[in-house]
Tab-separated table of C-alpha atoms and ligand atoms in Angstrom:
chain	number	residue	atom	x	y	z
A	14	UNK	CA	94.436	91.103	87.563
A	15	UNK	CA	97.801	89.410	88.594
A	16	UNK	CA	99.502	91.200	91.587
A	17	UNK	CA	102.906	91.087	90.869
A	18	UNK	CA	104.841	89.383	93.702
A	19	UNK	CA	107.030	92.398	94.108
A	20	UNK	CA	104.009	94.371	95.037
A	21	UNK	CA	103.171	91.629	98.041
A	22	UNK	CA	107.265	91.667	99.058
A	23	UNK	CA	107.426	94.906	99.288
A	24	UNK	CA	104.421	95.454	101.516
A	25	UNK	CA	105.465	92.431	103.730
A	26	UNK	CA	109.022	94.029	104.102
A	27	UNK	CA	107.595	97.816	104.753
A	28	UNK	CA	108.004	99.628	107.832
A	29	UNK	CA	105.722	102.123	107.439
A	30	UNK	CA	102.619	101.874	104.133
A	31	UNK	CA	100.511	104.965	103.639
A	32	UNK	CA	97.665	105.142	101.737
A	33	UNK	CA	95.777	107.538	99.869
A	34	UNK	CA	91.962	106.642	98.933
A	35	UNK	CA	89.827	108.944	96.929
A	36	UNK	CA	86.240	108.520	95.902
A	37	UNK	CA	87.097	105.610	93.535
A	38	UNK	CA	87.373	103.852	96.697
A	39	UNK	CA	83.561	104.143	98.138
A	40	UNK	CA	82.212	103.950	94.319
A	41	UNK	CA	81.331	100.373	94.837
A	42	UNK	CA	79.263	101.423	97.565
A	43	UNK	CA	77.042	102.985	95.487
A	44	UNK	CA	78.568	106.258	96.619
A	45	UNK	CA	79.155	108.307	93.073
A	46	UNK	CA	82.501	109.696	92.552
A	47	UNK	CA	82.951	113.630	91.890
A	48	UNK	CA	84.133	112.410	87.999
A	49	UNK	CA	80.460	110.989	87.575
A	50	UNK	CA	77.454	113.112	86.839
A	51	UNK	CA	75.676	113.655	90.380
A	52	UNK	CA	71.827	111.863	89.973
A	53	UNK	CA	68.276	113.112	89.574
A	54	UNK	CA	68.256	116.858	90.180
A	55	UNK	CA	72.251	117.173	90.826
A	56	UNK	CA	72.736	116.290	87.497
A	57	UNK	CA	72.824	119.618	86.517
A	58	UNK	CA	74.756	120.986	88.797
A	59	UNK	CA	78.955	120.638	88.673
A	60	UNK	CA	80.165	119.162	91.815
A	61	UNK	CA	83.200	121.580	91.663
A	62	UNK	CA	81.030	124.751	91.734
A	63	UNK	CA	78.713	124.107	94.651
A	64	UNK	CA	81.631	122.553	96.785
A	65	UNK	CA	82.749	126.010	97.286
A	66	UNK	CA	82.361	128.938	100.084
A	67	UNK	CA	81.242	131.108	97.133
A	68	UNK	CA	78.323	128.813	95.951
A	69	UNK	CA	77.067	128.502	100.203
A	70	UNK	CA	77.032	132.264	100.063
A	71	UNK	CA	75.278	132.778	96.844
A	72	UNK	CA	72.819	130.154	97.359
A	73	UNK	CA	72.863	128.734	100.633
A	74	UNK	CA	69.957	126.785	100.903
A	75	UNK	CA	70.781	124.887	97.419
A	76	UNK	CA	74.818	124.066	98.912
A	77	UNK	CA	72.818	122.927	101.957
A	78	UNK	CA	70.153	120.741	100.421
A	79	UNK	CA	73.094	119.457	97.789
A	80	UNK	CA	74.902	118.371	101.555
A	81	UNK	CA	71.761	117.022	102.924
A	82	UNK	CA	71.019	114.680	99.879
A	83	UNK	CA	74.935	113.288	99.336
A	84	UNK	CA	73.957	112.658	103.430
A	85	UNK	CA	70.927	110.516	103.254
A	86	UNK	CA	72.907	108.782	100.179
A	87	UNK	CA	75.695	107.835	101.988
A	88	UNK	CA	73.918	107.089	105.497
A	89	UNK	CA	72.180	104.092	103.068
A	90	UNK	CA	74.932	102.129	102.256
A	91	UNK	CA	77.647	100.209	103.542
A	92	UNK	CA	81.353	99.950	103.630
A	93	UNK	CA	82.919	97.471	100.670
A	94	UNK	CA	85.350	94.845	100.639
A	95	UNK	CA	88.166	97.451	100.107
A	96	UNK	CA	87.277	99.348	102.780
A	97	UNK	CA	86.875	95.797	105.036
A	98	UNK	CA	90.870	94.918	103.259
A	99	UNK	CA	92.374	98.245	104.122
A	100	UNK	CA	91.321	97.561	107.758
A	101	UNK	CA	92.807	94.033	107.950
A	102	UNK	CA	96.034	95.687	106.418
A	103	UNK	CA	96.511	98.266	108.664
A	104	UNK	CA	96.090	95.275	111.282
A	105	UNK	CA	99.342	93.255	109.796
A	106	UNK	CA	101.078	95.872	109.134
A	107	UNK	CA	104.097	97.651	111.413
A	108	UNK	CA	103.131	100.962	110.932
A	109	UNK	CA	99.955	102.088	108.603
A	110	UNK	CA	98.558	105.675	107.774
A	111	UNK	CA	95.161	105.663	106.238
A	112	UNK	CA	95.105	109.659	104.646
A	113	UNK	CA	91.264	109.662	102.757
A	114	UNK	CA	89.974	112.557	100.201
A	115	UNK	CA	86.245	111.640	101.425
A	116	UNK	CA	83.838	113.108	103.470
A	117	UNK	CA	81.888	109.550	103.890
A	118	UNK	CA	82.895	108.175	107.038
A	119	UNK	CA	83.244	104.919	105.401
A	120	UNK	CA	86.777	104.411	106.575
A	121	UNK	CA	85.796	104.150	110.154
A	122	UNK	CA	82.419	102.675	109.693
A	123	UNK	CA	84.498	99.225	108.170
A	124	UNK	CA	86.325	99.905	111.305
A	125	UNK	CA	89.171	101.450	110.217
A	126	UNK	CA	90.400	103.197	113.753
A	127	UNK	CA	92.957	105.830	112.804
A	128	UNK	CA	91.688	107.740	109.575
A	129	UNK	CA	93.354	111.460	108.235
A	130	UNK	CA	90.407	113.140	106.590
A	131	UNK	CA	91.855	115.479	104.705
A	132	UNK	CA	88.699	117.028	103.107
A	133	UNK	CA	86.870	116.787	106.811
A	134	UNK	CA	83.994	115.186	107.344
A	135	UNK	CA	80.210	115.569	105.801
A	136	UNK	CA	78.576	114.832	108.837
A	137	UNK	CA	80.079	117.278	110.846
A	138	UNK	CA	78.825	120.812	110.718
A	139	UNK	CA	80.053	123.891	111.726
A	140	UNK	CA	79.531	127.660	111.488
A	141	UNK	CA	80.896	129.445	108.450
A	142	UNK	CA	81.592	132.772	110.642
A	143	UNK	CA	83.479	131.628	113.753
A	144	UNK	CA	84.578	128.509	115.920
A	145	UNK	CA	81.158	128.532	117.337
A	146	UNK	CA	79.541	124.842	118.799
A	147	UNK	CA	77.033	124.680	116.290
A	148	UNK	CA	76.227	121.241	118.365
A	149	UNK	CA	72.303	122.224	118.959
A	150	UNK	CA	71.916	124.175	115.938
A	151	UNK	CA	68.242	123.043	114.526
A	152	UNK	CA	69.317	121.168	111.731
A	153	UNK	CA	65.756	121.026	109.734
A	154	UNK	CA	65.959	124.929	108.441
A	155	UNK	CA	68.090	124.810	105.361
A	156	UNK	CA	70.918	125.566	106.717
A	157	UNK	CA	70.400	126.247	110.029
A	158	UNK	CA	71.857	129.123	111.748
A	159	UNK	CA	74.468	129.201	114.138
A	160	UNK	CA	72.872	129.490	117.606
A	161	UNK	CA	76.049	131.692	119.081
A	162	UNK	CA	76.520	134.091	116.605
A	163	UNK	CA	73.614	134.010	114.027
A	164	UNK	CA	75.595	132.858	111.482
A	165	UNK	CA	75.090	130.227	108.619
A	166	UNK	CA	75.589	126.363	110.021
A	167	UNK	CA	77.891	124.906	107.178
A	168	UNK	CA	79.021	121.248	106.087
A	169	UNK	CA	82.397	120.324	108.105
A	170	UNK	CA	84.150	120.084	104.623
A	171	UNK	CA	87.014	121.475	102.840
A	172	UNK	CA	85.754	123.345	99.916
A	173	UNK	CA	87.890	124.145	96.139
A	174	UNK	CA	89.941	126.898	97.542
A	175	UNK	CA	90.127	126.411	101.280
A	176	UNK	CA	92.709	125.490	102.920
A	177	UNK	CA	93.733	121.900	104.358
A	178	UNK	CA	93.036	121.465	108.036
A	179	UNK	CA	96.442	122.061	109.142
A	180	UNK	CA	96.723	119.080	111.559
A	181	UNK	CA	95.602	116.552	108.453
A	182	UNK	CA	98.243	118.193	106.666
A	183	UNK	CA	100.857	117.795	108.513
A	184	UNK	CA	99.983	114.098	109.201
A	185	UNK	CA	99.833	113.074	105.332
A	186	UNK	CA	102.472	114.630	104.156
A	187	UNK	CA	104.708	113.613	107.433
A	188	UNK	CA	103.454	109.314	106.772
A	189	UNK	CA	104.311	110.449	102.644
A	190	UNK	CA	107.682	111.441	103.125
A	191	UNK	CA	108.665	108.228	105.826
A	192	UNK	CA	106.918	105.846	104.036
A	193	UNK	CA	108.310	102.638	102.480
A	194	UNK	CA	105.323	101.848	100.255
A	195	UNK	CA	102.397	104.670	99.371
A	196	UNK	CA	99.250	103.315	97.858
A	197	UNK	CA	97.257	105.625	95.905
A	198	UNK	CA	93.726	104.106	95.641
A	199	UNK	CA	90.582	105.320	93.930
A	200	UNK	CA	91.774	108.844	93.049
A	201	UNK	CA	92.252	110.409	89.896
A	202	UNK	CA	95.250	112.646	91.242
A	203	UNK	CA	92.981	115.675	90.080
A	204	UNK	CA	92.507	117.859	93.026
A	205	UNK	CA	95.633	119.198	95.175
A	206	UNK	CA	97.334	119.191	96.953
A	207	UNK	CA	95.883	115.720	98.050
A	208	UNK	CA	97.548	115.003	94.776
A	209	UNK	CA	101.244	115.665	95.517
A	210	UNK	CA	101.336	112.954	98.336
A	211	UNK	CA	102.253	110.203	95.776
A	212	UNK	CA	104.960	112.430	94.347
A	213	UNK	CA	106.501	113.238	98.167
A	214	UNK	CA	106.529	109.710	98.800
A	215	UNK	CA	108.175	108.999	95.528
A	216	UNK	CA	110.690	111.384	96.045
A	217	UNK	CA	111.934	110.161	99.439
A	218	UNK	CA	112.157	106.666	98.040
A	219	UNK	CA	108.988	104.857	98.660
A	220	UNK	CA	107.427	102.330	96.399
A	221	UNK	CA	104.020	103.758	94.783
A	222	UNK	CA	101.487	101.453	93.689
A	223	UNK	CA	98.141	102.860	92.109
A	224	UNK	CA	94.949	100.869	92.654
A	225	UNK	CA	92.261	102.285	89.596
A	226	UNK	CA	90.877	100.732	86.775
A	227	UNK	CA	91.598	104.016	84.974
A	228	UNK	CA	95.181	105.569	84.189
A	229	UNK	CA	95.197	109.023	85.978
A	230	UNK	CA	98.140	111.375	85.678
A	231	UNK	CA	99.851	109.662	88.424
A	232	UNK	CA	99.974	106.302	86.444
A	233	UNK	CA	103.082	107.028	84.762
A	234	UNK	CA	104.877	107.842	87.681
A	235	UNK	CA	103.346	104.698	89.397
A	236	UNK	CA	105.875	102.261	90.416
A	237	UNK	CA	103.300	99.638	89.874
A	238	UNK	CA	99.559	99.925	88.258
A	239	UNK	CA	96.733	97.473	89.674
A	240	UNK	CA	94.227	98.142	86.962
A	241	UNK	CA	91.166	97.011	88.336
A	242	UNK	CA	88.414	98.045	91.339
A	243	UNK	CA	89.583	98.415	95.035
A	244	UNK	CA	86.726	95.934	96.333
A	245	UNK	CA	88.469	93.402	94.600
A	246	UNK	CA	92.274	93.977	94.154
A	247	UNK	CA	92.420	94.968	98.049
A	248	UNK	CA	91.031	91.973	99.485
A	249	UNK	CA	93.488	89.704	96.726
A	250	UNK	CA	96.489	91.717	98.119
A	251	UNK	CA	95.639	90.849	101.675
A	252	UNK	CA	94.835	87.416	100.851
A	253	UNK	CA	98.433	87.082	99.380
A	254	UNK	CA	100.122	88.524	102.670
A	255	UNK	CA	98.268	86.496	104.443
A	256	UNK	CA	98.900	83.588	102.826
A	257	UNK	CA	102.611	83.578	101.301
B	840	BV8	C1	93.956	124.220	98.739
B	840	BV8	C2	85.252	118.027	100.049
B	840	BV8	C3	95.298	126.073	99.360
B	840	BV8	C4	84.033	118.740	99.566
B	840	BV8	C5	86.863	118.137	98.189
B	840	BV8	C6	97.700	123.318	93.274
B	840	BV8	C7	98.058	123.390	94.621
B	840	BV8	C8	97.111	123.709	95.578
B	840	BV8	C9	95.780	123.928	95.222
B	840	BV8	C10	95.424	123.856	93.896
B	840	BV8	C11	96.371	123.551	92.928
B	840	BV8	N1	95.738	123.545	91.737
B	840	BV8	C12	94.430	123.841	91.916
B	840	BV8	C13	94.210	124.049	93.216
B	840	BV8	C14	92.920	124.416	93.790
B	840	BV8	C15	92.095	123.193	94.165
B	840	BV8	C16	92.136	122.061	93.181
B	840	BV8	O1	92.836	121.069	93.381
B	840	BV8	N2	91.366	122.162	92.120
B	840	BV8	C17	91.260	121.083	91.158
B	840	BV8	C18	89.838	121.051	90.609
B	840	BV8	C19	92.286	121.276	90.086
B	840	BV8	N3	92.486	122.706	95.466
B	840	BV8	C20	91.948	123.285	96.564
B	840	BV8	O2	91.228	124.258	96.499
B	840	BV8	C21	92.306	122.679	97.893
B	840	BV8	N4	92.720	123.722	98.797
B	840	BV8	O3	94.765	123.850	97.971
B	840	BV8	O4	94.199	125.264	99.652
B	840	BV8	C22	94.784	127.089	98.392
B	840	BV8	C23	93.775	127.948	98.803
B	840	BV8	C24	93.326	128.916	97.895
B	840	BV8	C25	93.830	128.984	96.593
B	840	BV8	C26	94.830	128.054	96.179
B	840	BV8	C27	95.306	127.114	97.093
B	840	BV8	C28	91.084	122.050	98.551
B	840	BV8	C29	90.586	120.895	97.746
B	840	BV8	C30	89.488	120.160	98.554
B	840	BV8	C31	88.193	120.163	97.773
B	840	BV8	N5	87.196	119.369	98.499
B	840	BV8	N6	85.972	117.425	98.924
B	840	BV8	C32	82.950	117.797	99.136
B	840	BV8	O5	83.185	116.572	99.061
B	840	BV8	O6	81.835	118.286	98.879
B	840	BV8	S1	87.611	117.417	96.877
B	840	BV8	C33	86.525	116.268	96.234
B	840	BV8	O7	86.918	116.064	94.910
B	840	BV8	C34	86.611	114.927	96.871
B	840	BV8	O8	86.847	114.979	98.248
B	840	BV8	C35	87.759	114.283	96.157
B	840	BV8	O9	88.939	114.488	96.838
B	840	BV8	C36	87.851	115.063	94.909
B	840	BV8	C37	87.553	114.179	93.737
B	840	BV8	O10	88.733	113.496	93.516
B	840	BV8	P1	88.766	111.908	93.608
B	840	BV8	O11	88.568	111.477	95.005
B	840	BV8	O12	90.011	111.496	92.922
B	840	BV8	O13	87.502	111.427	92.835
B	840	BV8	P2	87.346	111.427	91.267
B	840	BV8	O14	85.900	111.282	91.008
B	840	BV8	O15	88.081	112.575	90.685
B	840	BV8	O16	88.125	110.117	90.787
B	840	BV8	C38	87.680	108.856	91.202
B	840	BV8	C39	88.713	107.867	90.694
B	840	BV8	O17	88.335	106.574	91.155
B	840	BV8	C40	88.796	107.798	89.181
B	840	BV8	O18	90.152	107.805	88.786
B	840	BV8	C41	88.154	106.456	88.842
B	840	BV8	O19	88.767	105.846	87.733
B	840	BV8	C42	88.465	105.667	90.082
B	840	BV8	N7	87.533	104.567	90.380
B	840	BV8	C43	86.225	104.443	90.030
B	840	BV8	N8	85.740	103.279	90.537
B	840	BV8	C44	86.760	102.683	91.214
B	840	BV8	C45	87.904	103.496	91.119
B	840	BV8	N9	89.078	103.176	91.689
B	840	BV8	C46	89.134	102.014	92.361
B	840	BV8	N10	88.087	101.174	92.504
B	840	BV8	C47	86.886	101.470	91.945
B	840	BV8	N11	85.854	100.635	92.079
């Protein structure tokens, strides 16, 4: 995959690059993306039923058990060469806003200091009722219950129809709007309103540039396509600002 040298100027000349990753981004972890049929016993389930309040209150000990699995999986492996690139970016660059659509942590285990998760966190937990401190719920019942109140212990995610933590929010689409170059990276532009970031940027004049092996419906309105995996267009695109 050549990197056009447009792509490298404009990064080098940018004030402010924001970037958007979505589960493309930790697939060559080994993590599987949402697109991808879930293994073994999760194949028959669809990731965007049980990633709902609805599903935890139908079933919550098969939402839980979903969590705990897509835990241990992720707790197993290790951050990839994008990840590793996107922290040596943010180090050269003026001003850098790292906005993520996953739950894995991955960001900040590559040591990535400053991330915006704006689908929280799947190691955090908290209780579906209140603001309780679940902090010392017993986390081997499935789920456990919240030791204030009684209530379920949930994962600290945003599920299909919930809204956005309001601070992440505010962040990503502030860094979308001021950026000079957005990066949309590993997503398929499929879930909102995650997905309008690339068109807010676009609109106030930034440079988009899509990293995906796959056209997605933000493709077209992609100032620039890198067709090809993050773990290795990421660490070519450093290596070029580093270098030239
Ligand atoms: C909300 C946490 C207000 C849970 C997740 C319009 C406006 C607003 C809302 C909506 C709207 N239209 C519809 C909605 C509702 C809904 C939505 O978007 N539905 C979709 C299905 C259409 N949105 C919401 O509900 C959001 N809330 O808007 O609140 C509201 C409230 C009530 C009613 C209306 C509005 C909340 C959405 C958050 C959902 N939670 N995660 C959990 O993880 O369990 S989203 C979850 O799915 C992931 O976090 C991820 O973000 C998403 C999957 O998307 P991707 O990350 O893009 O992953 P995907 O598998 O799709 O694609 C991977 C890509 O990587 C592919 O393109 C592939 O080609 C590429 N790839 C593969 N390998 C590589 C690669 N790329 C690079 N390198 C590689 N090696």
């Amino acid at each position: 995959m050549e990197i056009p040298a447009e792509v490298v100027a404009g990064l080098r000349a940018a004030r402010h690059i924001c970037v958007l990753t979505g589960a493309g981004a930790s697939a060559e972890s080994g993590v599987p993306t949402f697109r991808e049929a879930q293994a073994g016993l999760w194949e028959q389930y669809d990731p965007l039923e049980l990633a709902t309040p609805e599903a935890f209150l139908r079933d919550p000990k098969l939402v839980w058990q979903w969590y705990a699995w897509r835990r241990e999986l992720i707790s197993r492996v290790e951050p990839n060469a994008g990840h590793h690139a996107l922290v040596e970016l943010a180090r050269i660059s003026r001003q850098f806003t790292l906005v993520t659509q996953n739950v894995d942590e991955l960001h900040q285990r590559a040591g990535s200091e400053y991330v915006v998760e704006f689908h929280g966190n799947i190691f955090n937990n908290r209780c579906f009722d209140g603001n309780c401190d679940v902090g010392d719920a017993d986390t081997e019942a499935s789920p456990p219950k919240c030791p204030h109140c009684g209530g379920y212990v949930r994962p600290g995610v945003v599920w299909f129809g919930e809204q956005i933590p309001s601070d992440a929010l505010e962040l990503a689409n502030n860094a979308a709007v001021a950026c000079d170059v957005f990066m949309s990276i590993g997503t398929s532009s499929h879930v909102w309103p995650a997905a309008g970031l690339a068109d807010a940027a676009r609109q106030n004049g930034a440079m988009v540039v899509e990293i995906n092996p796959d056209v997605t419906s933000q493709s077209s309105h992609s100032r620039y396509r890198l067709a090809g995996k993050s773990g290795v267009i990421l660490p070519e695109l450093v290596r070029l600002l580093a270098h030239q």
